Short mmCIF file of C-alpha atoms and ligand atoms in Angstrom, two decimals:
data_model
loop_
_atom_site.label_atom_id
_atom_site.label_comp_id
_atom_site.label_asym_id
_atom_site.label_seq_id
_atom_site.Cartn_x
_atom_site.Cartn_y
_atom_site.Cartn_z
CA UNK A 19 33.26 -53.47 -141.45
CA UNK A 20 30.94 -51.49 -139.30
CA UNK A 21 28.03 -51.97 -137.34
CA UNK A 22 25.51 -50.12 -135.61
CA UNK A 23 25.29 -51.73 -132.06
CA UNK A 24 22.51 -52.78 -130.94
CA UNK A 25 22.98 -51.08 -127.24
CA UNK A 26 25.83 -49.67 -126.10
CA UNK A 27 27.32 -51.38 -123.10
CA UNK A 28 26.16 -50.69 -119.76
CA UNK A 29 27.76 -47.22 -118.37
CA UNK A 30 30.01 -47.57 -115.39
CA UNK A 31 29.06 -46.92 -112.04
CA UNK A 32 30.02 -43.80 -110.37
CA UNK A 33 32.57 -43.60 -107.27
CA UNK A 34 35.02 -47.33 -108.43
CA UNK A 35 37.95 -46.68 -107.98
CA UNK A 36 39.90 -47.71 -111.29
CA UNK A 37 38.92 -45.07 -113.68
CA UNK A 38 39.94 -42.40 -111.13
CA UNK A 39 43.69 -44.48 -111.00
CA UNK A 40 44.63 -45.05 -114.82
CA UNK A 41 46.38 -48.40 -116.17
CA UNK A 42 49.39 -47.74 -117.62
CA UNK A 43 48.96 -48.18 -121.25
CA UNK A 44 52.29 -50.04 -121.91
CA UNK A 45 52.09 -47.92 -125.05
CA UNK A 46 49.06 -49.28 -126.58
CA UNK A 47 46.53 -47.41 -128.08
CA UNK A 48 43.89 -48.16 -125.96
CA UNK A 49 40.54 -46.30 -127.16
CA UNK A 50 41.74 -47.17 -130.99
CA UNK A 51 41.71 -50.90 -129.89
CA UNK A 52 38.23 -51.22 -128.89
CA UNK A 53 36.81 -48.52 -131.81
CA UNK A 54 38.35 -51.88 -133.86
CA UNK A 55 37.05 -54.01 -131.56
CA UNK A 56 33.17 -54.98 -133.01
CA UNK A 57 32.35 -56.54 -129.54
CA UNK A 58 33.70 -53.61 -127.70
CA UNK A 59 30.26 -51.82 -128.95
CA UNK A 60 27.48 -55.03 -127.52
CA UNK A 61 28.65 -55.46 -123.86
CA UNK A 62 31.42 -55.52 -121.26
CA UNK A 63 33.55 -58.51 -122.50
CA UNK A 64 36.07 -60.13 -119.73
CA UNK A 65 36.01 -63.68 -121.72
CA UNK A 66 39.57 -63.39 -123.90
CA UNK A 67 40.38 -67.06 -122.21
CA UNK A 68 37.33 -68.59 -123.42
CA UNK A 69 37.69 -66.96 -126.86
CA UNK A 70 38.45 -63.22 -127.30
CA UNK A 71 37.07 -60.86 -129.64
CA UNK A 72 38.81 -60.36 -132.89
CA UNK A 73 39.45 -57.02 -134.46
CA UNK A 74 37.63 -55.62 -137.45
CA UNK A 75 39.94 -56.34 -139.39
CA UNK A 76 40.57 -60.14 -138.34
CA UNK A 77 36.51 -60.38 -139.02
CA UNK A 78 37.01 -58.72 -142.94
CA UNK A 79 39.24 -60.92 -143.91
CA UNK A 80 37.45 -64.26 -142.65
CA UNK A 81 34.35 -63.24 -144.31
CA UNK A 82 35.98 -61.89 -147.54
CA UNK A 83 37.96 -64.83 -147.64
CA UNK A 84 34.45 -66.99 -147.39
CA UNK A 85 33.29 -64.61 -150.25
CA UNK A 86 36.01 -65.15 -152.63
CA UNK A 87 35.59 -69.10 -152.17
CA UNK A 88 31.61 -69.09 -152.72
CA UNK A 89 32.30 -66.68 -155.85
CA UNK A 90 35.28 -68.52 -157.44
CA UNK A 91 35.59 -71.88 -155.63
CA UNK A 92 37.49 -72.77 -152.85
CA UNK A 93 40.41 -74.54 -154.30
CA UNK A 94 40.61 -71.49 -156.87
CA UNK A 95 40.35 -69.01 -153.97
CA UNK A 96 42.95 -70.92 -152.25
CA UNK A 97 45.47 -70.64 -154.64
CA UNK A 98 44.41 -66.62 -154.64
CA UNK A 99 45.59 -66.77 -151.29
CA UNK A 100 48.14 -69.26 -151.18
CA UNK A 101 50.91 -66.30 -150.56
CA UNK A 102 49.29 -64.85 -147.35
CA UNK A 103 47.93 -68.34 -146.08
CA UNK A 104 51.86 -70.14 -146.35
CA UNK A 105 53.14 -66.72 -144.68
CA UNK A 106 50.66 -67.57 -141.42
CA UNK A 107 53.62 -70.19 -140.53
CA UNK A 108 56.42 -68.10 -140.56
CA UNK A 109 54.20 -65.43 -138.49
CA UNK A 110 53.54 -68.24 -135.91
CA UNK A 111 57.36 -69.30 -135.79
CA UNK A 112 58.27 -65.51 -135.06
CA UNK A 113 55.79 -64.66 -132.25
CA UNK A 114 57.24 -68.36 -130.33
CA UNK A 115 61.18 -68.16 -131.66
CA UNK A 116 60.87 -71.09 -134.02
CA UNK A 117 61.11 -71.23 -137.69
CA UNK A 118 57.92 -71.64 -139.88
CA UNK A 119 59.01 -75.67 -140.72
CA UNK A 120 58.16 -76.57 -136.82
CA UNK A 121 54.94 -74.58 -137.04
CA UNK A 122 51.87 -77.26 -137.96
CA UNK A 123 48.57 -75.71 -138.32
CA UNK A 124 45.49 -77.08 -136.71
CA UNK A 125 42.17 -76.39 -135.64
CA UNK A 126 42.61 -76.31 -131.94
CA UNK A 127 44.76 -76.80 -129.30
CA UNK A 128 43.43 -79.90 -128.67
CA UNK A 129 44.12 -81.39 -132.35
CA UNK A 130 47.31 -80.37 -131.56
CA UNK A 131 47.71 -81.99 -128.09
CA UNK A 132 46.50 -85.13 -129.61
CA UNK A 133 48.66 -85.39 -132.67
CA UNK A 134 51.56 -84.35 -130.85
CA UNK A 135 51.16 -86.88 -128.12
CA UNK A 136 49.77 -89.70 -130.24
CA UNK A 137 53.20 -89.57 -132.62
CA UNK A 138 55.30 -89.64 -129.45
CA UNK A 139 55.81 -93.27 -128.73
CA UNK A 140 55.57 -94.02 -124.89
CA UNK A 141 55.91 -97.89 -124.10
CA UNK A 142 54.21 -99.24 -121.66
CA UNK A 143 55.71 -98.04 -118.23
CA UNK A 144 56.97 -94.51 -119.63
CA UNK A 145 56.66 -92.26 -116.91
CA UNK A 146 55.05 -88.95 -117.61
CA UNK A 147 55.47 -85.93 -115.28
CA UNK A 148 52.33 -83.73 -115.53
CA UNK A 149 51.80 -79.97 -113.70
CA UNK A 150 48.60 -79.62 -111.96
CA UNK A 151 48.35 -77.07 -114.37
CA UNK A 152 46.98 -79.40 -117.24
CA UNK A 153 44.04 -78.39 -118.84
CA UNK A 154 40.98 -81.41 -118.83
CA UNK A 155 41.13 -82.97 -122.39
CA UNK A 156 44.80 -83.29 -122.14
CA UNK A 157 44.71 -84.91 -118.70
CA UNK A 158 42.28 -87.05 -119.82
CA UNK A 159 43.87 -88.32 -122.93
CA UNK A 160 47.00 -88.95 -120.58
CA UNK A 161 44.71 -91.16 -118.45
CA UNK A 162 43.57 -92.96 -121.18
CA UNK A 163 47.13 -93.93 -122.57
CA UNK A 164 47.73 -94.85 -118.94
CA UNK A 165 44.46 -96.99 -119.30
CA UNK A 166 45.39 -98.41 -122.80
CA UNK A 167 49.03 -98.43 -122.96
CA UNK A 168 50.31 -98.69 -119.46
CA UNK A 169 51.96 -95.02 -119.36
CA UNK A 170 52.72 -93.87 -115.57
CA UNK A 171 51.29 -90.51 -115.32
CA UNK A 172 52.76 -88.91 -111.98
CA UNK A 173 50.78 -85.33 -111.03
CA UNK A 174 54.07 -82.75 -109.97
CA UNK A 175 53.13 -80.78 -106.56
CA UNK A 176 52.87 -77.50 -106.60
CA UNK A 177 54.81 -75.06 -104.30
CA UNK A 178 53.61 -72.19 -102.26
CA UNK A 179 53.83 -69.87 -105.42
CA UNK A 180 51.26 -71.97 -106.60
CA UNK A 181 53.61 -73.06 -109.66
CA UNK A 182 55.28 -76.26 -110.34
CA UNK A 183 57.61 -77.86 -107.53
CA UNK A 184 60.53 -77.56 -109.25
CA UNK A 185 62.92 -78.81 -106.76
CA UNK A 186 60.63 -82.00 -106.84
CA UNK A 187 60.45 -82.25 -110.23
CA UNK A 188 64.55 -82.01 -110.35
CA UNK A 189 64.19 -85.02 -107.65
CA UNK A 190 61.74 -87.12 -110.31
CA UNK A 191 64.12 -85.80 -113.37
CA UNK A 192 66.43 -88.83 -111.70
CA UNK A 193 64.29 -91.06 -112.46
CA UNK A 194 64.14 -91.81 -115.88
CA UNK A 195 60.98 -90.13 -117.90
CA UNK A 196 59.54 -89.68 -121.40
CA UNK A 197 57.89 -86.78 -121.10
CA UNK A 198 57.47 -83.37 -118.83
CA UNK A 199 54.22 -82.02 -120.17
CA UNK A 200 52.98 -78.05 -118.17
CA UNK A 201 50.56 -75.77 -119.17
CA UNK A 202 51.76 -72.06 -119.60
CA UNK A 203 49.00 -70.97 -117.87
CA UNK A 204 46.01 -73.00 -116.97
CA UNK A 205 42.53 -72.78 -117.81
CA UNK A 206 41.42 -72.37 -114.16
CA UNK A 207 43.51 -69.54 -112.64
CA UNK A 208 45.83 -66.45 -113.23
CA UNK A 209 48.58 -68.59 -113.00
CA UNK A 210 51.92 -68.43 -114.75
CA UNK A 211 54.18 -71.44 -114.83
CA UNK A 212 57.89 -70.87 -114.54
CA UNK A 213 58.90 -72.17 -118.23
CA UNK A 214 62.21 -71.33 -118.37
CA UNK A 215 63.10 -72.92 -115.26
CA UNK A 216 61.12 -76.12 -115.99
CA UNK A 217 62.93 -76.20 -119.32
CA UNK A 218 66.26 -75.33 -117.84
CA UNK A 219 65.57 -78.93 -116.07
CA UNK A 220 64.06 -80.90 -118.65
CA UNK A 221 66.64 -80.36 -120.65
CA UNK A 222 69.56 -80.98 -117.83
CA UNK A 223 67.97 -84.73 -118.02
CA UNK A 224 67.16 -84.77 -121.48
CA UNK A 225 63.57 -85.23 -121.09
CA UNK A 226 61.40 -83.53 -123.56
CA UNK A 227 59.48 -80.55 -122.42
CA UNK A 228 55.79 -80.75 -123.53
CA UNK A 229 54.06 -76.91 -123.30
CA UNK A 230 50.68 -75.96 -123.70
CA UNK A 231 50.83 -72.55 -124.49
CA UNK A 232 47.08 -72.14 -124.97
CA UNK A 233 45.91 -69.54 -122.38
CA UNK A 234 49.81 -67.65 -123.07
CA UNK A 235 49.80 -66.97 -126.99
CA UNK A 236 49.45 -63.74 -127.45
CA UNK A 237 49.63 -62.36 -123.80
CA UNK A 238 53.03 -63.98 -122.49
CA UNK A 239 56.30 -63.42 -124.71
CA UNK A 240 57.71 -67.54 -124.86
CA UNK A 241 60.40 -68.51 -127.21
CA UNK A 242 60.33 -71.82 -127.45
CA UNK A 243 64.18 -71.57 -128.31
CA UNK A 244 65.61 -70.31 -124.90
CA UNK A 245 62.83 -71.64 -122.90
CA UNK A 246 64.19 -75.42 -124.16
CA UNK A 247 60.20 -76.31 -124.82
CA UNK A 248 60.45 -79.39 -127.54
CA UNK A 249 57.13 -79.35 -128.09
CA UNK A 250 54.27 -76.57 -127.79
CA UNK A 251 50.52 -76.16 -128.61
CA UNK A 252 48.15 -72.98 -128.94
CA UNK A 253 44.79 -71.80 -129.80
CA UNK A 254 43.95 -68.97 -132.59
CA UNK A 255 40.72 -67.76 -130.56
CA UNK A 256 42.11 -66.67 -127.02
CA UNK A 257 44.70 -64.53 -126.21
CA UNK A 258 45.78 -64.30 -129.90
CA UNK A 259 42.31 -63.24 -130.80
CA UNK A 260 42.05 -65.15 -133.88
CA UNK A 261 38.94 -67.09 -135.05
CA UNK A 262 37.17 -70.08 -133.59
CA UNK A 263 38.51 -73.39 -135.08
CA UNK A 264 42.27 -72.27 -135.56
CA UNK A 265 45.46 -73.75 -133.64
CA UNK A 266 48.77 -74.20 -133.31
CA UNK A 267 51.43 -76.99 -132.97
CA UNK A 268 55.14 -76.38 -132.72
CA UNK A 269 57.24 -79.44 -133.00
CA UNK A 270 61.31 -78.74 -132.48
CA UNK A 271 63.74 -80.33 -135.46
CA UNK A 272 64.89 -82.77 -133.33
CA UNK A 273 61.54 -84.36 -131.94
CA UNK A 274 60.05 -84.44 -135.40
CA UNK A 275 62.57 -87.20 -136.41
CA UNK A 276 61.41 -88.90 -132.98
CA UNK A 277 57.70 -88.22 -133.36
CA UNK A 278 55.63 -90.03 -136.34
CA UNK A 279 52.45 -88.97 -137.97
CA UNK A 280 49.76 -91.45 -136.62
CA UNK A 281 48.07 -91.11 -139.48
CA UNK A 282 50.33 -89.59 -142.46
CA UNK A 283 47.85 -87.47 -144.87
CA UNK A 284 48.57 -86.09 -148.31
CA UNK A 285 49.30 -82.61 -146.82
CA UNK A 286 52.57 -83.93 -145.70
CA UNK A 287 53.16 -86.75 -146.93
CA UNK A 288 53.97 -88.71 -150.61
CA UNK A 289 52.39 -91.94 -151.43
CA UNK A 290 56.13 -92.08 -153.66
CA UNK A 291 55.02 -95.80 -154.84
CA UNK A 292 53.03 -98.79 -155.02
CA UNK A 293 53.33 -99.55 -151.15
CA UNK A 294 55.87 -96.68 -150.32
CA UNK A 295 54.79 -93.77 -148.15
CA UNK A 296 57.14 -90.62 -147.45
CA UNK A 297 56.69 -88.67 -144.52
CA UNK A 298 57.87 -84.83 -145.26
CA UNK A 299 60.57 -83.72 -142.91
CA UNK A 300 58.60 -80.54 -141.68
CA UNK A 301 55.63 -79.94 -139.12
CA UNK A 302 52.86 -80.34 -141.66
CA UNK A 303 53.39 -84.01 -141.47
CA UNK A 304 50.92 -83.19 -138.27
CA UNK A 305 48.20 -81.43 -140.64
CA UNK A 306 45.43 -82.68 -142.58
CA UNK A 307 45.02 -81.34 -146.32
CA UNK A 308 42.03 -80.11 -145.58
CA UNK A 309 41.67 -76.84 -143.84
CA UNK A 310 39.19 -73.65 -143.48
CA UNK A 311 41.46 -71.76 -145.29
CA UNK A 312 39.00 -68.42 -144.03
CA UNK A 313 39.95 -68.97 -140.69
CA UNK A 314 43.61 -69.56 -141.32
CA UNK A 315 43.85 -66.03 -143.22
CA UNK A 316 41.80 -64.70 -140.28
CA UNK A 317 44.42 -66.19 -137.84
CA UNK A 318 47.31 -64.72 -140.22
CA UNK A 319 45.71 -61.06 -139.29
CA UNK A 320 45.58 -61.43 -136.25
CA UNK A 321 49.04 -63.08 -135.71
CA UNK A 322 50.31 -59.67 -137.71
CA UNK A 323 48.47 -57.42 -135.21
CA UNK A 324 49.94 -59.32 -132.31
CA UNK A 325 53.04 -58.89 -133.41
CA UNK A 326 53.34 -55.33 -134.33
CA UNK A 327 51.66 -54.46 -130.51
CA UNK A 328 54.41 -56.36 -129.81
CA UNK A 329 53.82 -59.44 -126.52
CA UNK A 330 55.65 -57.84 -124.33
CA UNK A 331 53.48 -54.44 -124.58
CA UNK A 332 50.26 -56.64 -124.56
CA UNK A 333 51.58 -58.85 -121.33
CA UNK A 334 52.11 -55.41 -119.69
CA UNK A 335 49.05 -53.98 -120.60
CA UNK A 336 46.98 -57.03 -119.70
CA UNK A 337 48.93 -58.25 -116.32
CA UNK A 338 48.35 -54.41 -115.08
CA UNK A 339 44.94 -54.68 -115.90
CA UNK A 340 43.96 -57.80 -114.42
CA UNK A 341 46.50 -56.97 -111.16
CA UNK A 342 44.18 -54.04 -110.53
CA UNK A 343 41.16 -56.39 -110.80
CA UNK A 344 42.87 -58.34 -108.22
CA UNK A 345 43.26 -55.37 -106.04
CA UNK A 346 40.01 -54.27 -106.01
CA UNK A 347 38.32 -57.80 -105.72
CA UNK A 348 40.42 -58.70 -102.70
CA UNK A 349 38.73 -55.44 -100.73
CA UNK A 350 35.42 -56.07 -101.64
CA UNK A 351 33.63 -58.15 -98.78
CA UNK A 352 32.35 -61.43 -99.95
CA UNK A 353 34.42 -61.78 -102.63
CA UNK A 354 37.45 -64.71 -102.07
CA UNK A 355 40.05 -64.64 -104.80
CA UNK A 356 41.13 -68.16 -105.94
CA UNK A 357 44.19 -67.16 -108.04
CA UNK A 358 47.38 -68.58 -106.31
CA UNK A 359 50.12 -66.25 -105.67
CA UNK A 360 52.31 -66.61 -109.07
CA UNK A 361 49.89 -64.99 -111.05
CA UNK A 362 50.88 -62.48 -113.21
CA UNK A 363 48.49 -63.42 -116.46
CA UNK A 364 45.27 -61.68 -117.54
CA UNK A 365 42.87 -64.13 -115.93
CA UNK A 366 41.02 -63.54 -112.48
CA UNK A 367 39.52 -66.16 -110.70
CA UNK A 368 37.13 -65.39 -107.82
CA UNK A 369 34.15 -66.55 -105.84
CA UNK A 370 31.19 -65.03 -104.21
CA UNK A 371 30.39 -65.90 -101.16
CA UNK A 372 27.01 -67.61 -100.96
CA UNK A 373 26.42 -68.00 -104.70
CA UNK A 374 27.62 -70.57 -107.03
CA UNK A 375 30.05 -69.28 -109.36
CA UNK A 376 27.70 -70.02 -112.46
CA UNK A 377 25.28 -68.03 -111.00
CA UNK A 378 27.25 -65.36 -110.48
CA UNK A 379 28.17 -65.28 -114.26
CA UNK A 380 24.09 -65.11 -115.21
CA UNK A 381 24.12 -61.81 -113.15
CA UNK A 382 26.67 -60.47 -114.00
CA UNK A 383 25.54 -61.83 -117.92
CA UNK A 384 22.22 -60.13 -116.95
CA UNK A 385 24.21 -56.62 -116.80
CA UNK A 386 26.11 -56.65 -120.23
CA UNK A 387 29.11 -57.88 -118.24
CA UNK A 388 30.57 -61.23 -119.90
CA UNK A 389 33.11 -63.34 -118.04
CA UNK A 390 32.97 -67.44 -117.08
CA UNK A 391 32.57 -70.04 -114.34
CA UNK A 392 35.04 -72.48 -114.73
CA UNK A 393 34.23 -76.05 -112.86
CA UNK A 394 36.83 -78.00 -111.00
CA UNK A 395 35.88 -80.56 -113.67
CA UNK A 396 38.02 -78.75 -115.98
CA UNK A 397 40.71 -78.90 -113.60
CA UNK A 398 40.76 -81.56 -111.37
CA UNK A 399 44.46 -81.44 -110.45
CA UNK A 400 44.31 -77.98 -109.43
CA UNK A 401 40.69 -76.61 -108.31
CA UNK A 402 39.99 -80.10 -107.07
CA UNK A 403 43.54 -80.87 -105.44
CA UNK A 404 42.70 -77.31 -103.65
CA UNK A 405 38.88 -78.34 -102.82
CA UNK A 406 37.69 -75.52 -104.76
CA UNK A 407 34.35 -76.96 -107.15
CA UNK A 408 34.27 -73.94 -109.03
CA UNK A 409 35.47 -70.64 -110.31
CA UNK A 410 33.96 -67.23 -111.91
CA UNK A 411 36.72 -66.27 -114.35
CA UNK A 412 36.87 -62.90 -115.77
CA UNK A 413 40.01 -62.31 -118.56
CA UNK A 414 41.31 -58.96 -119.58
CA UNK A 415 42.89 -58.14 -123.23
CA UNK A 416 44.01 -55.21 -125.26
CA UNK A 417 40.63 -53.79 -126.05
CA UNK A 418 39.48 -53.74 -122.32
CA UNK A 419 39.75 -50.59 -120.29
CA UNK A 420 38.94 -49.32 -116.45
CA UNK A 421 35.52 -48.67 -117.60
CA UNK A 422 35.22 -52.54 -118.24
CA UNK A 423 36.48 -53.40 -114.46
CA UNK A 424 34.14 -51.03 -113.05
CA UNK A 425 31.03 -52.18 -114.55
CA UNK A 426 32.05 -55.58 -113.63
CA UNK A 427 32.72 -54.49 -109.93
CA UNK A 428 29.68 -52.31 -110.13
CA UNK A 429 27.43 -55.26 -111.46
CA UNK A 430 29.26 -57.84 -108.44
CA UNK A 431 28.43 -55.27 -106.01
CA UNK A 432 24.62 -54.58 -107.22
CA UNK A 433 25.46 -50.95 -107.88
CA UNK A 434 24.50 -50.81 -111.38
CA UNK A 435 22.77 -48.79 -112.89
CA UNK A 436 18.64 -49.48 -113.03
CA UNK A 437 17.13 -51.05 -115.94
CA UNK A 438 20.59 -52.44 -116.71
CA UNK A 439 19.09 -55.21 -117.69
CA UNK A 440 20.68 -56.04 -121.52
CA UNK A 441 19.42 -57.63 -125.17
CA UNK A 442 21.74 -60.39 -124.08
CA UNK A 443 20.82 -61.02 -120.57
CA UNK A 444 18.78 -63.91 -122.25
CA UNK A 445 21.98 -65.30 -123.99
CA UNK A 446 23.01 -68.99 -123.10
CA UNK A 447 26.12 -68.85 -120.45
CA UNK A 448 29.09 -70.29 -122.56
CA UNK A 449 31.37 -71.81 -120.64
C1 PLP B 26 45.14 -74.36 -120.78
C2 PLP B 26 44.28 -74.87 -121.91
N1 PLP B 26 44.77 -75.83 -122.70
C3 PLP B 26 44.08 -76.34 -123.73
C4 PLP B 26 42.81 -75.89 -124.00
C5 PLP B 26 42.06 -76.50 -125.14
O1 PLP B 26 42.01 -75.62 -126.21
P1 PLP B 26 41.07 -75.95 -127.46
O2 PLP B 26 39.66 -75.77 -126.98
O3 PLP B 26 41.48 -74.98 -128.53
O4 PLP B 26 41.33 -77.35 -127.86
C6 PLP B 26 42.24 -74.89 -123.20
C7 PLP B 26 40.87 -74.41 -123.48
O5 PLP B 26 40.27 -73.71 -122.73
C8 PLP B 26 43.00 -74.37 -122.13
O6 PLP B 26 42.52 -73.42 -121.34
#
């Protein structure tokens, strides 16, 4: 699918410094990436953790999908489809080292938190050990159990790194506890939890290990396997660049027989007689039969083309990118970088000094350059355990290059170019 853009994207500024110093491609095709990139063609996007832009290709098959069901039906084009939409699970199980029975799809990470966490059955006084890392919706359906059902939730410390305490959390791992629960890497910094360590001492005290992998899919290699996770949850339109609507839930073998369906549905389960209800062994016990079966072929693609970059090329690609943001932020005056020191992901956090950060997103908005604020109300155990009330986030992926991180700096900086004023500069701010 091609279109003619409507403007191309505002031009760099002359004299920053990162086109002159090259990113090391980590083998990627760079330049082919954004020709298949639509976005690439509208404006300077630095948004993939609020949703990233799909390819061409992950586009085609959403809408061709949405063709096929208006021309033959949607159960008929289902059943068109039903090879390539049942192979979406085992592509899921291989890019997180699980098999395609633990994979349950969803339509967001969310969904997923909630079904996950609603079949786990926490007594009153079950302590839960959450990372400051915790993105909102899941902190605050951990306060409302708390609320409801009497759960302890206890926030971990984090250590100078920035990361989870671990030698505190081995100290409350003595303690009995139901449930660890991290997040990969939050929603409000470059973060990058240490997983594998965490799981290493979950599983010592046979505590099950809870990980949001939202803001990681697709940028950070995790197998759930050898990182001892029980339990994990993703999101098709971030770093995976999938569609809106789309998500992931991994549940290991082992926790399924621990963990049941609040509410059972016909996708997997039997209503085997009269008053008799079976409960199929595998993930999709967590599903609902109903699905947008479009956006689930779109997330297929895209699952394929993550895979064949391969993570670890993309998590090279992306950390180098987003380091050399870093870089270059930290000299420029009145900028203050808010990422903590263990962050190797592609998401920069920064403030400018005298604005508020959502203002700083409308300028830089106003010069074809998209990136985020993100409030401390979307993390309050992080930005508001570190008195920070807000954040402008900018997030790198594949399809970005230098170019993008110099019309960003340019457009901080007020060197860009005149009459860079955009089409979209009228465009809501998403955040
Ligand atoms: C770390 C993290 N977890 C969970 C979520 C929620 O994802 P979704 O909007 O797909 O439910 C987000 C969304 O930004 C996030 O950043």
């Amino acid at each position: 699918m091609s279109a003619t853009p409507a403007e191309s994207p505002p031009s760099a500024a002359a004299g920053i410094p990162f086109a002159a110093g090259g990113i090391p491609s980590a083998g990627l095709d760079v330049p082919a990436l954004r020709e298949a990139t639509l976005g690439m063609r509208h404006a300077r996007h630095l948004n993939a953790a609020g949703a990233s832009l799909p390819s061409e290709a992950v586009l085609r098959t959403v809408v061709e999908h949405l063709e096929l069901e208006a021309r033959m039906g949607g159960y008929e084009a289902a059943e068109a489809a039903r090879e390539r939409h049942d192979a979406v699970y085992a592509k899921a199980a291989r890019l997180i080292g699980a098999r395609p029975e633990d994979i349950a799809l969803v339509e967001s990470a969310t969904v997923a938190w909630h079904r996950a966490l609603d079949a786990l059955a926490l007594p009153a006084g079950s302590r839960v050990l959450a990372a400051a890392s915790s993105y909102v919706s899941s902190a605050m359906h951990l306060l409302d159990r708390a609320r409801r059902d009497g759960v302890t939730v206890e926030v971990l410390p984090v250590d100078a790194t920035g990361g989870t305490d671990l030698d505190t959390l081995e100290q409350c791992l003595r303690t009995p506890a139901a449930l660890v629960t991290v997040a990969h890497v939050p929603t409000s910094s470059g973060l990058v939890e240490p997983v594998e360590r965490i799981g290493a001492l979950t599983r010592a005290a046979g505590v099950p290990l809870l990980l949001d992998a939202t803001q990681s899919l697709g940028q950070i290699p995790l197998d759930v396997t050898t990182a001892e996770v029980d339990i994990a949850m993703g999101t098709g339109r971030k770093f995976l660049r999938a569609p809106r609507g789309t998500g992931l839930l991994y549940v290991s073998a082992a926790m399924r027989e621990r963990m049941h369906p609040v509410f059972p549905d016909v996708r997997g389960a039997t209503w085997s007689g009269d008053r008799r209800v079976e409960v199929g062994p595998d993930a999709r016990r967590y599903e609902t039969w109903e699905a947008a079966h479009a956006l689930r072929l779109g997330l297929g693609v895209a699952l394929d083309e993550a895979l064949a970059l391969g993570v670890p090329a993309i998590h090279a690609y992306v950390s180098g990118l987003a380091a050399r943001l870093r870089a270059v932020l930290a000299g420029l005056p009145g900028i203050q970088l808010t990422d903590p020191a263990a962050s190797p992901s592609g998401i920069v956090t920064f403030r400018r000094e005298g604005e508020q950060p959502r203002d700083t997103v409308l300028r830089l908005r106003a010069a074809g350059v998209h990136v985020t604020s993100v409030p401390a109300s979307h993390g309050q155990w992080d930005l508001g355990r570190r008195g920070i009330d807000a954040v402008v986030r900018a997030s790198v992926h594949v399809y970005n290059d230098e170019t993008d991180l110099d019309a960003l700096v340019a457009a901080l900086t007020g060197t860009e170019r005149e009459g860079g004023r955009h089409a979209w500069a009228a465009a809501p701010t998403l955040t």
